[in-house]
Amino acid sequence: MTNTLIFVDLASEDPSKAGDFYAKVFGWQNDARPEGVYHRMVPGGFFKKSDGTDSEIGNLHLGIFKAANARPHPEPEGVEPRVLSADGRKPRVWVLISDDDSADRILGTAEDLGATILWRNHYWKEFNGYNHAFRDPWGNEIVLWGKAGQDPQIPADFTRE
């Protein structure tokens, strides 16, 4: 058996506010553990089988940790650095757009809550998906992926690669 990816954490100066942000943008449950220190974002539901029914595998969760004292750590007071990374590339988190949601709604909500839209309306043939991206108020990059389907009809205003 291979090693299994179980979680990805994002840094924030205010995990409570970041948890509220992601709850509003994606409709996830904001599970504070403990409040203001570490928040687990629970999307709910299960990965789908090819026939559209639920598998036994639950959707992945996202963590949000306080940059000033990233937990867990053996030192109760934490260690440096205690600030968000500002320069250069960072990891990106990819989120599949639900069939009952839209990129426009997600991007609009994110922007209303302080996110910066990085780009929108791009088709990536390699993975047959419609992509859009934003930077949350804490500098984390989120890339949205929408299913293009078997015979994608790419809108004329979309860039392509």
mmCIF file of C-alpha atoms in Angstrom, residues 33-132:
data_model
loop_
_atom_site.group_PDB
_atom_site.id
_atom_site.type_symbol
_atom_site.label_atom_id
_atom_site.label_comp_id
_atom_site.label_asym_id
_atom_site.label_seq_id
_atom_site.Cartn_x
_atom_site.Cartn_y
_atom_site.Cartn_z
ATOM 1 C CA ARG A 33 -10.541 22.419 16.828
ATOM 2 C CA PRO A 34 -9.961 24.607 18.888
ATOM 3 C CA GLU A 35 -11.543 27.889 17.849
ATOM 4 C CA GLY A 36 -9.061 30.374 16.417
ATOM 5 C CA VAL A 37 -6.140 27.926 16.487
ATOM 6 C CA TYR A 38 -6.954 25.212 13.974
ATOM 7 C CA HIS A 39 -10.047 24.830 11.817
ATOM 8 C CA ARG A 40 -10.957 21.748 9.822
ATOM 9 C CA MET A 41 -13.112 22.448 6.792
ATOM 10 C CA VAL A 42 -15.453 19.517 6.208
ATOM 11 C CA PRO A 43 -17.009 19.370 2.747
ATOM 12 C CA GLY A 44 -19.188 16.374 3.572
ATOM 13 C CA GLY A 45 -20.294 13.735 1.118
ATOM 14 C CA PHE A 46 -18.286 11.011 -0.586
ATOM 15 C CA PHE A 47 -16.230 10.514 -3.707
ATOM 16 C CA LYS A 48 -18.476 9.215 -6.471
ATOM 17 C CA LYS A 49 -18.188 5.901 -8.290
ATOM 18 C CA SER A 50 -18.314 5.890 -12.101
ATOM 19 C CA ASP A 51 -22.055 5.146 -11.942
ATOM 20 C CA GLY A 52 -22.636 8.316 -9.875
ATOM 21 C CA THR A 53 -23.338 6.571 -6.563
ATOM 22 C CA ASP A 54 -21.386 7.263 -3.393
ATOM 23 C CA SER A 55 -18.222 5.278 -2.753
ATOM 24 C CA GLU A 56 -17.051 4.421 0.744
ATOM 25 C CA ILE A 57 -14.387 7.166 0.524
ATOM 26 C CA GLY A 58 -15.295 10.457 2.179
ATOM 27 C CA ASN A 59 -14.372 13.772 0.545
ATOM 28 C CA LEU A 60 -11.019 15.173 1.638
ATOM 29 C CA HIS A 61 -10.837 17.863 4.320
ATOM 30 C CA LEU A 62 -8.820 21.070 4.396
ATOM 31 C CA GLY A 63 -7.131 22.448 7.500
ATOM 32 C CA ILE A 64 -6.501 26.080 8.404
ATOM 33 C CA PHE A 65 -3.797 26.808 10.957
ATOM 34 C CA LYS A 66 -2.747 29.969 12.761
ATOM 35 C CA ALA A 67 0.497 31.238 11.215
ATOM 36 C CA ALA A 68 1.700 32.680 14.539
ATOM 37 C CA ASN A 69 1.716 29.242 16.202
ATOM 38 C CA ALA A 70 1.251 26.333 13.794
ATOM 39 C CA ARG A 71 -0.169 23.327 15.630
ATOM 40 C CA PRO A 72 0.624 20.513 16.124
ATOM 41 C CA HIS A 73 4.206 21.134 17.216
ATOM 42 C CA PRO A 74 6.264 19.806 20.145
ATOM 43 C CA GLU A 75 6.949 23.353 21.395
ATOM 44 C CA PRO A 76 3.783 24.798 23.016
ATOM 45 C CA GLU A 77 4.765 28.365 22.069
ATOM 46 C CA GLY A 78 5.564 27.334 18.478
ATOM 47 C CA VAL A 79 8.556 28.374 16.403
ATOM 48 C CA GLU A 80 9.518 30.901 13.717
ATOM 49 C CA PRO A 81 8.365 31.900 11.164
ATOM 50 C CA ARG A 82 5.173 33.324 12.634
ATOM 51 C CA VAL A 83 3.985 35.234 9.572
ATOM 52 C CA LEU A 84 2.361 34.344 6.284
ATOM 53 C CA SER A 85 4.600 33.769 3.282
ATOM 54 C CA ALA A 86 4.264 36.719 0.948
ATOM 55 C CA ASP A 87 6.604 36.227 -2.006
ATOM 56 C CA GLY A 88 6.940 33.608 -4.687
ATOM 57 C CA ARG A 89 4.928 30.553 -5.545
ATOM 58 C CA LYS A 90 3.055 28.595 -2.923
ATOM 59 C CA PRO A 91 1.153 25.325 -3.019
ATOM 60 C CA ARG A 92 -2.207 25.580 -4.758
ATOM 61 C CA VAL A 93 -5.389 23.850 -3.669
ATOM 62 C CA TRP A 94 -7.669 22.486 -6.401
ATOM 63 C CA VAL A 95 -11.412 22.325 -5.771
ATOM 64 C CA LEU A 96 -13.877 20.498 -8.021
ATOM 65 C CA ILE A 97 -16.932 22.646 -8.699
ATOM 66 C CA SER A 98 -20.071 20.801 -7.655
ATOM 67 C CA ASP A 99 -22.649 20.046 -10.326
ATOM 68 C CA ASP A 100 -25.137 22.200 -8.393
ATOM 69 C CA ASP A 101 -22.805 25.205 -8.027
ATOM 70 C CA SER A 102 -20.985 27.485 -10.459
ATOM 71 C CA ALA A 103 -17.613 29.139 -10.907
ATOM 72 C CA ASP A 104 -19.345 32.523 -11.145
ATOM 73 C CA ARG A 105 -21.072 32.080 -7.760
ATOM 74 C CA ILE A 106 -17.898 30.810 -6.068
ATOM 75 C CA LEU A 107 -15.677 33.554 -7.523
ATOM 76 C CA GLY A 108 -18.236 36.264 -6.770
ATOM 77 C CA THR A 109 -18.618 35.164 -3.153
ATOM 78 C CA ALA A 110 -14.857 34.848 -2.711
ATOM 79 C CA GLU A 111 -14.292 38.318 -4.161
ATOM 80 C CA ASP A 112 -17.053 39.840 -2.000
ATOM 81 C CA LEU A 113 -15.262 38.388 1.054
ATOM 82 C CA GLY A 114 -11.889 39.890 0.134
ATOM 83 C CA ALA A 115 -10.335 37.406 -2.305
ATOM 84 C CA THR A 116 -8.492 38.473 -5.432
ATOM 85 C CA ILE A 117 -9.515 36.856 -8.719
ATOM 86 C CA LEU A 118 -6.306 35.654 -10.405
ATOM 87 C CA TRP A 119 -7.850 34.425 -13.660
ATOM 88 C CA ARG A 120 -10.995 32.869 -15.004
ATOM 89 C CA ASN A 121 -12.348 31.133 -18.083
ATOM 90 C CA HIS A 122 -9.501 28.819 -19.077
ATOM 91 C CA TYR A 123 -9.731 25.354 -20.618
ATOM 92 C CA TRP A 124 -6.950 22.829 -19.936
ATOM 93 C CA LYS A 125 -7.163 20.029 -22.486
ATOM 94 C CA GLU A 126 -4.689 17.773 -20.636
ATOM 95 C CA PHE A 127 -7.194 17.302 -17.811
ATOM 96 C CA ASN A 128 -10.319 18.252 -19.786
ATOM 97 C CA GLY A 129 -11.439 20.917 -17.368
ATOM 98 C CA TYR A 130 -12.575 24.503 -17.129
ATOM 99 C CA ASN A 131 -10.341 26.369 -14.673
ATOM 100 C CA HIS A 132 -10.540 29.581 -12.672
#
